[in-house]
Short mmCIF file of C-alpha atoms and ligand atoms in Angstrom, two decimals:
data_model
loop_
_atom_site.label_atom_id
_atom_site.label_comp_id
_atom_site.label_asym_id
_atom_site.label_seq_id
_atom_site.Cartn_x
_atom_site.Cartn_y
_atom_site.Cartn_z
CA MET A 1 -17.50 -23.62 -20.83
CA ARG A 2 -14.47 -22.56 -22.86
CA LEU A 3 -11.81 -20.22 -21.54
CA LEU A 4 -8.41 -18.85 -22.45
CA ALA A 5 -5.90 -18.31 -19.61
CA ILE A 6 -2.80 -16.15 -19.52
CA GLU A 7 0.16 -16.37 -17.13
CA THR A 8 2.94 -13.76 -17.03
CA SER A 9 3.71 -13.30 -13.32
CA CYS A 10 7.45 -13.85 -13.60
CA ASP A 11 9.61 -14.93 -16.54
CA ASP A 12 7.55 -17.62 -18.26
CA THR A 13 4.82 -16.68 -20.72
CA GLY A 14 1.96 -19.17 -20.65
CA VAL A 15 -1.29 -19.42 -22.62
CA ALA A 16 -3.80 -22.26 -22.20
CA LEU A 17 -7.18 -23.14 -23.63
CA MET A 18 -9.62 -25.02 -21.41
CA ASP A 19 -12.78 -26.60 -22.80
CA ARG A 20 -15.34 -28.19 -20.44
CA GLY A 21 -12.75 -28.65 -17.70
CA ARG A 22 -10.04 -30.12 -19.93
CA VAL A 23 -6.89 -28.33 -21.13
CA VAL A 24 -7.08 -28.83 -24.88
CA ALA A 25 -4.11 -26.69 -25.94
CA GLN A 26 -1.34 -24.81 -24.20
CA ALA A 27 1.93 -23.06 -24.99
CA LEU A 28 4.79 -21.88 -22.87
CA SER A 29 7.70 -19.62 -23.70
CA SER A 30 10.69 -19.61 -21.37
CA GLN A 31 12.98 -16.62 -20.99
CA VAL A 32 15.74 -18.55 -19.21
CA ASP A 33 18.37 -17.72 -21.86
CA VAL A 34 17.73 -13.97 -21.50
CA HIS A 35 17.93 -13.90 -17.70
CA ALA A 36 20.80 -16.42 -17.49
CA LEU A 37 23.12 -13.61 -18.64
CA PHE A 38 22.26 -11.75 -15.41
CA GLY A 39 21.98 -14.72 -13.03
CA GLY A 40 18.40 -13.77 -12.13
CA VAL A 41 15.16 -12.39 -13.55
CA VAL A 42 15.38 -8.76 -14.77
CA PRO A 43 11.78 -7.43 -14.48
CA GLU A 44 12.00 -4.89 -17.32
CA LEU A 45 13.39 -7.48 -19.73
CA ALA A 46 10.82 -10.05 -18.61
CA ALA A 47 7.99 -7.63 -19.42
CA ARG A 48 9.35 -6.95 -22.92
CA LYS A 49 9.70 -10.66 -23.62
CA HIS A 50 6.12 -11.31 -22.46
CA LEU A 51 4.95 -8.64 -24.87
CA GLU A 52 6.75 -10.34 -27.77
CA ALA A 53 5.53 -13.82 -26.86
CA LEU A 54 1.86 -13.34 -25.95
CA TYR A 55 0.38 -12.74 -29.38
CA PRO A 56 2.07 -15.66 -31.23
CA LEU A 57 1.42 -18.04 -28.33
CA THR A 58 -2.26 -17.08 -28.25
CA VAL A 59 -2.64 -17.58 -32.00
CA LYS A 60 -0.91 -20.97 -31.70
CA VAL A 61 -3.14 -22.14 -28.84
CA LEU A 62 -6.36 -21.03 -30.54
CA GLU A 63 -5.29 -22.74 -33.78
CA GLU A 64 -4.32 -25.93 -31.98
CA GLY A 65 -7.63 -25.96 -30.15
CA GLY A 66 -9.46 -25.22 -33.41
CA VAL A 67 -11.43 -22.35 -31.88
CA THR A 68 -11.82 -18.61 -32.39
CA LEU A 69 -11.70 -15.85 -29.79
CA ALA A 70 -15.38 -15.16 -30.40
CA SER A 71 -16.28 -18.69 -29.26
CA LEU A 72 -14.74 -18.23 -25.79
CA ASP A 73 -16.80 -17.72 -22.63
CA CYS A 74 -14.15 -15.92 -20.61
CA ILE A 75 -10.52 -14.85 -20.24
CA GLY A 76 -8.58 -15.83 -17.10
CA VAL A 77 -5.38 -14.00 -16.18
CA THR A 78 -2.87 -13.96 -13.31
CA VAL A 79 -3.02 -10.61 -11.51
CA LYS A 80 -1.02 -11.24 -8.26
CA PRO A 81 1.46 -11.83 -6.70
CA GLY A 82 4.42 -11.37 -9.02
CA LEU A 83 6.60 -8.87 -10.85
CA VAL A 84 4.44 -5.83 -11.60
CA PRO A 85 5.85 -5.09 -15.10
CA SER A 86 5.31 -8.74 -16.10
CA LEU A 87 1.82 -8.94 -14.61
CA LEU A 88 0.84 -5.68 -16.32
CA VAL A 89 1.70 -7.03 -19.76
CA GLY A 90 -0.44 -10.14 -19.25
CA LEU A 91 -3.36 -8.20 -17.78
CA SER A 92 -3.28 -5.55 -20.52
CA PHE A 93 -3.29 -8.26 -23.17
CA ALA A 94 -6.17 -10.08 -21.43
CA LYS A 95 -8.13 -6.83 -21.13
CA ALA A 96 -7.66 -6.09 -24.83
CA LEU A 97 -9.04 -9.54 -25.74
CA ALA A 98 -11.91 -9.21 -23.27
CA PHE A 99 -12.82 -5.71 -24.44
CA GLY A 100 -12.44 -6.55 -28.14
CA LYS A 101 -14.75 -9.58 -27.95
CA GLY A 102 -16.99 -8.45 -25.08
CA LEU A 103 -15.81 -11.34 -22.90
CA PRO A 104 -15.83 -11.51 -19.10
CA LEU A 105 -12.44 -11.25 -17.36
CA VAL A 106 -11.42 -13.32 -14.30
CA GLY A 107 -8.30 -12.28 -12.34
CA VAL A 108 -6.42 -15.18 -10.73
CA ASP A 109 -4.04 -15.44 -7.77
CA HIS A 110 -0.80 -17.11 -8.89
CA LEU A 111 -0.31 -19.02 -5.64
CA GLU A 112 -3.87 -20.35 -5.75
CA ALA A 113 -3.08 -21.54 -9.27
CA HIS A 114 0.06 -23.35 -8.03
CA VAL A 115 -1.89 -24.93 -5.15
CA PHE A 116 -4.58 -26.30 -7.48
CA SER A 117 -2.21 -27.31 -10.32
CA ILE A 118 -2.31 -30.89 -8.98
CA PHE A 119 -6.07 -31.01 -9.73
CA LEU A 120 -5.32 -31.00 -13.46
CA GLU A 121 -3.97 -34.48 -12.91
CA ARG A 122 -5.93 -35.85 -9.95
CA ARG A 123 -8.39 -34.63 -7.37
CA VAL A 124 -7.03 -34.35 -3.84
CA GLY A 125 -9.47 -34.56 -0.91
CA PHE A 126 -9.95 -31.53 1.35
CA PRO A 127 -8.53 -30.37 3.65
CA PHE A 128 -4.84 -30.45 2.76
CA VAL A 129 -1.69 -28.52 3.58
CA ALA A 130 -0.03 -27.00 0.50
CA LEU A 131 3.60 -25.94 0.27
CA VAL A 132 4.21 -23.57 -2.66
CA VAL A 133 7.96 -23.33 -3.29
CA SER A 134 9.38 -21.45 -6.25
CA GLY A 135 11.87 -18.77 -7.21
CA GLY A 136 9.58 -16.07 -5.84
CA HIS A 137 7.58 -17.81 -3.11
CA THR A 138 7.80 -20.11 -0.13
CA SER A 139 4.34 -20.28 1.42
CA LEU A 140 2.49 -22.88 3.44
CA PHE A 141 -1.32 -22.94 3.25
CA LEU A 142 -4.19 -24.76 4.86
CA VAL A 143 -6.60 -25.47 1.99
CA LYS A 144 -10.16 -26.33 3.00
CA ASP A 145 -11.94 -26.06 -0.34
CA TYR A 146 -11.62 -24.59 -3.84
CA GLY A 147 -10.33 -21.05 -3.38
CA ASP A 148 -10.37 -21.38 0.43
CA MET A 149 -6.74 -20.96 1.46
CA ALA A 150 -5.37 -19.67 4.75
CA LEU A 151 -1.70 -18.87 5.26
CA VAL A 152 0.16 -21.00 7.81
CA GLY A 153 3.64 -19.56 7.16
CA GLN A 154 5.76 -17.85 4.55
CA THR A 155 9.34 -16.76 3.97
CA ARG A 156 10.50 -13.62 5.71
CA ASP A 157 13.27 -13.00 3.18
CA ASP A 158 14.47 -15.17 0.26
CA ALA A 159 12.28 -17.82 -1.36
CA ALA A 160 13.70 -21.36 -1.40
CA GLY A 161 14.23 -21.28 -5.19
CA GLU A 162 15.94 -17.91 -4.87
CA ALA A 163 18.37 -19.47 -2.34
CA PHE A 164 19.14 -22.26 -4.86
CA ASP A 165 19.69 -19.66 -7.60
CA LYS A 166 21.90 -17.43 -5.43
CA VAL A 167 24.07 -20.28 -4.15
CA ALA A 168 24.51 -21.55 -7.73
CA LYS A 169 25.54 -18.05 -8.78
CA LEU A 170 28.03 -17.81 -5.93
CA LEU A 171 29.58 -21.12 -6.98
CA ASN A 172 29.51 -20.18 -10.69
CA LEU A 173 27.34 -23.16 -11.56
CA GLY A 174 24.88 -21.45 -13.93
CA TYR A 175 21.23 -20.37 -13.97
CA PRO A 176 18.63 -21.36 -12.89
CA GLY A 177 20.44 -22.90 -9.94
CA GLY A 178 17.79 -25.32 -8.68
CA PRO A 179 18.00 -28.01 -11.39
CA ILE A 180 21.82 -27.70 -11.58
CA ILE A 181 22.25 -28.13 -7.81
CA ASP A 182 19.70 -30.97 -7.81
CA ARG A 183 21.78 -32.83 -10.41
CA MET A 184 25.19 -32.12 -8.82
CA ALA A 185 23.96 -33.00 -5.34
CA ARG A 186 23.40 -36.62 -6.44
CA GLU A 187 27.21 -37.01 -6.51
CA GLY A 188 27.71 -35.47 -3.07
CA ASP A 189 27.21 -36.30 0.61
CA PRO A 190 24.27 -34.35 2.09
CA ASN A 191 25.75 -34.80 5.59
CA ALA A 192 29.25 -33.57 4.72
CA ILE A 193 28.73 -30.03 6.07
CA ASN A 194 26.31 -29.19 8.82
CA PHE A 195 24.71 -26.01 7.44
CA PRO A 196 22.11 -24.33 9.69
CA ARG A 197 18.42 -25.29 9.44
CA PRO A 198 16.99 -21.75 9.78
CA MET A 199 13.86 -21.24 11.92
CA LEU A 200 13.38 -24.97 12.46
CA GLY A 201 11.26 -25.45 15.59
CA LYS A 202 10.41 -21.74 15.63
CA GLY A 203 6.94 -21.42 14.15
CA TRP A 204 5.92 -21.84 10.51
CA ASP A 205 7.61 -18.93 8.78
CA PHE A 206 10.74 -19.57 6.74
CA SER A 207 14.02 -17.69 6.27
CA PHE A 208 16.70 -18.68 3.78
CA SER A 209 19.00 -15.66 3.60
CA GLY A 210 21.02 -16.81 6.64
CA LEU A 211 21.61 -20.20 5.04
CA LYS A 212 22.88 -18.49 1.90
CA THR A 213 25.24 -16.41 4.09
CA ALA A 214 26.48 -19.63 5.76
CA VAL A 215 27.38 -20.99 2.31
CA VAL A 216 29.16 -17.71 1.45
CA GLN A 217 31.10 -17.99 4.72
CA TYR A 218 32.01 -21.61 3.99
CA VAL A 219 33.23 -20.74 0.51
CA ARG A 220 35.33 -17.90 1.90
CA GLU A 221 36.99 -20.22 4.40
CA HIS A 222 37.41 -23.29 2.19
CA GLY A 223 37.74 -21.76 -1.28
CA ASP A 224 40.74 -23.94 -2.17
CA LYS A 225 38.99 -27.22 -1.46
CA LEU A 226 36.16 -26.26 -3.82
CA LYS A 227 38.43 -26.75 -6.81
CA ASP A 228 37.88 -30.42 -6.12
CA SER A 229 34.59 -31.27 -7.83
CA TRP A 230 33.82 -33.96 -5.23
CA HIS A 231 33.96 -31.40 -2.46
CA LEU A 232 31.83 -28.98 -4.46
CA ALA A 233 29.21 -31.73 -4.81
CA ASP A 234 29.32 -32.19 -1.01
CA VAL A 235 28.74 -28.45 -0.50
CA VAL A 236 25.70 -28.29 -2.80
CA ALA A 237 24.29 -31.58 -1.45
CA SER A 238 24.63 -30.30 2.14
CA PHE A 239 23.07 -26.93 1.26
CA GLN A 240 20.20 -28.64 -0.57
CA GLN A 241 19.56 -30.99 2.36
CA ALA A 242 19.39 -28.02 4.76
CA VAL A 243 16.71 -26.34 2.58
CA VAL A 244 14.83 -29.62 2.15
CA ASP A 245 14.89 -30.47 5.89
CA VAL A 246 13.36 -27.10 6.79
CA LEU A 247 10.67 -27.34 4.09
CA VAL A 248 9.75 -30.91 4.97
CA GLU A 249 9.79 -30.61 8.77
CA LYS A 250 7.70 -27.45 8.83
CA THR A 251 5.17 -28.84 6.35
CA VAL A 252 4.77 -32.18 8.13
CA ASP A 253 4.64 -30.48 11.52
CA ALA A 254 1.97 -28.00 10.35
CA ALA A 255 -0.11 -30.88 8.91
CA ARG A 256 0.19 -32.79 12.18
CA ARG A 257 -0.76 -29.77 14.29
CA LEU A 258 -3.71 -28.98 12.01
CA ASP A 259 -4.78 -32.63 12.05
CA VAL A 260 -4.58 -32.85 8.26
CA SER A 261 -3.37 -36.04 6.55
CA ARG A 262 -2.79 -34.75 3.01
CA ILE A 263 0.10 -32.66 1.69
CA VAL A 264 0.43 -31.00 -1.71
CA VAL A 265 3.77 -29.58 -2.87
CA ALA A 266 3.79 -27.21 -5.86
CA GLY A 267 5.94 -24.59 -7.62
CA GLY A 268 9.29 -24.88 -9.41
CA VAL A 269 11.21 -26.25 -6.39
CA ALA A 270 8.68 -29.12 -6.15
CA ALA A 271 10.73 -30.58 -9.02
CA ASN A 272 13.61 -31.14 -6.59
CA SER A 273 14.40 -34.83 -6.25
CA ALA A 274 15.69 -34.61 -2.65
CA LEU A 275 12.56 -32.71 -1.61
CA ARG A 276 10.34 -35.36 -3.22
CA LYS A 277 12.25 -38.21 -1.58
CA THR A 278 12.47 -36.67 1.88
CA MET A 279 8.87 -35.42 1.91
CA GLU A 280 7.54 -38.81 0.82
CA ALA A 281 9.60 -40.61 3.46
CA ARG A 282 8.63 -38.27 6.33
CA ALA A 283 4.97 -38.11 5.37
CA GLY A 284 4.95 -41.91 5.07
CA GLU A 285 6.25 -42.19 8.64
CA GLU A 286 3.41 -39.93 9.80
CA GLY A 287 0.74 -41.81 7.80
CA MET A 288 0.16 -38.80 5.53
CA GLU A 289 -0.30 -38.84 1.75
CA VAL A 290 1.79 -36.50 -0.42
CA HIS A 291 0.92 -35.19 -3.88
CA PHE A 292 3.45 -33.64 -6.25
CA PRO A 293 2.18 -32.34 -9.61
CA PRO A 294 4.04 -33.64 -12.69
CA LEU A 295 7.09 -31.52 -13.55
CA VAL A 296 5.37 -29.58 -16.36
CA LEU A 297 2.74 -28.37 -13.88
CA CYS A 298 5.31 -27.50 -11.16
CA MET A 299 6.80 -24.66 -13.17
CA ASP A 300 4.79 -21.58 -14.09
CA ASN A 301 2.13 -22.40 -16.69
CA ALA A 302 -1.26 -21.15 -17.81
CA ALA A 303 -3.09 -24.49 -17.44
CA MET A 304 -3.18 -24.03 -13.66
CA VAL A 305 -4.48 -20.47 -14.13
CA ALA A 306 -7.22 -21.84 -16.39
CA PHE A 307 -8.26 -24.32 -13.70
CA VAL A 308 -8.74 -21.60 -11.05
CA ALA A 309 -10.37 -19.16 -13.50
CA ALA A 310 -12.83 -21.91 -14.50
CA TYR A 311 -14.17 -22.60 -11.01
CA ARG A 312 -14.23 -18.92 -10.11
CA PHE A 313 -16.12 -18.07 -13.31
CA ALA A 314 -18.54 -20.94 -12.59
CA TRP A 315 -19.18 -19.28 -9.17
CA GLY A 316 -20.19 -16.13 -11.06
CA GLU A 317 -16.98 -14.24 -10.37
CA GLN A 318 -15.82 -11.74 -12.99
CA HIS A 319 -13.88 -8.51 -12.98
CA SER A 320 -14.32 -5.19 -14.72
CA LEU A 321 -11.74 -3.60 -17.01
CA ASP A 322 -10.59 -1.58 -13.97
CA LEU A 323 -8.89 -4.72 -12.65
CA ASP A 324 -5.32 -4.02 -11.53
CA VAL A 325 -2.23 -6.11 -10.70
CA SER A 326 -0.40 -6.37 -7.39
CA SER A 327 3.11 -7.51 -6.49
CA ARG A 328 1.76 -8.99 -3.26
CA ALA A 329 -1.24 -11.00 -2.16
CA THR A 330 -2.69 -11.35 1.32
CA TYR A 331 -4.51 -14.32 2.81
CA PRO A 332 -6.29 -14.97 6.10
CA ARG A 333 -3.73 -16.31 8.58
CA VAL A 334 -4.04 -19.62 10.44
CA LYS A 335 -3.07 -19.52 14.11
CA LEU A 336 -1.26 -22.66 15.19
O1 KG4 B 1 7.62 -21.89 -10.27
P1 KG4 B 1 8.80 -21.43 -11.09
O2 KG4 B 1 8.94 -21.95 -12.51
O3 KG4 B 1 8.82 -19.87 -11.22
C1 KG4 B 1 8.57 -19.00 -10.15
O4 KG4 B 1 7.37 -18.67 -9.91
O5 KG4 B 1 9.57 -18.67 -9.48
O6 KG4 B 1 10.10 -21.76 -10.24
C2 KG4 B 1 11.41 -21.47 -10.64
C3 KG4 B 1 12.34 -21.77 -9.49
C4 KG4 B 1 13.78 -21.36 -9.71
O7 KG4 B 1 14.27 -20.70 -8.56
C5 KG4 B 1 14.51 -22.70 -9.91
O8 KG4 B 1 15.86 -22.67 -9.51
C6 KG4 B 1 13.69 -23.61 -9.04
O9 KG4 B 1 12.35 -23.19 -9.22
N1 KG4 B 1 13.83 -25.02 -9.43
C7 KG4 B 1 14.38 -25.97 -8.65
C8 KG4 B 1 14.38 -27.17 -9.41
N2 KG4 B 1 13.80 -26.90 -10.62
C9 KG4 B 1 13.46 -25.58 -10.63
N3 KG4 B 1 14.87 -25.90 -7.41
C10 KG4 B 1 15.38 -27.02 -6.88
N4 KG4 B 1 15.45 -28.20 -7.55
C11 KG4 B 1 14.95 -28.32 -8.80
N5 KG4 B 1 15.01 -29.50 -9.43
ZN1 ZN B 2 5.15 -19.54 -9.80
#
């Protein structure tokens, strides 16, 4: 089975070609430079950039894979959750290809794609608990099988990556904030400032807007000290550790309560070195195994969309040209 997958849920344009379960070609176009001017993703601009990138990326991937559109068996495309203008560009492009060549279309959930991104590198046994942490999402799932995901908890306000980006913006560090803070934090003391650990011990939902406000408050009160780069490193290291502690404790606790011994962490924030270190240490103490996808699969990409589209197509799933996008996605909820 040969399929082409398209990912445009946020600000990265991704196209991937999968042949008999293997990704044989893929291309990614980042819009970071465009959105860096605004300190965050501008949906209208993101959609325009997807429109410019999709055609050349698709041609490149097909050429690299040495195949033609007519030889494909299906087109997979992300349809939810995400920025509606961005999703619409990807879906419209996918529909045009499907209609033009009479190919079946398979709509994919972006969070399911993140959860299963690890499977492109290794197979993880079921069941597992999956933490999807990115600029747009912070969701914890119980995953019992392919496509069988139930929501354990999710953020009630900002996503973890969004908190990194907003704090970096506040401190004039640049965009996207996550990798910059990750790097700076290595020079700082994560215990220097005792920022709050929001919602810890209070169920499995997350909230990061209060933590961001605590950093704002700290900066207001200690603005002068921040001119000292050592102190700035302490601030970002302490903020990062607060985010990491909440993510790790809730994930490990949910796994323990659900009697699950495997954890998967995915999404852009899974690249964070403190999160990797702390999660591995805590899970090790609990006798749990942790799986992080390689960095290229943590960020948005179409290979993970291809993986989900492939098993869903193999199940006989396909969608008509009436398929629509959605900014949100719902999942059955696990009661703990
Ligand atoms: O998954 P992704 O590429 O796109 C979304 O779906 O959002 O994730 C991007 C997010 C951004 O918020 C970025 O700041 C964050 O992931 N990020 C990180 C790191 N690398 C990327 N956050 C913390 N530490 C990192 N090393
Ligand atoms: Zn994502």
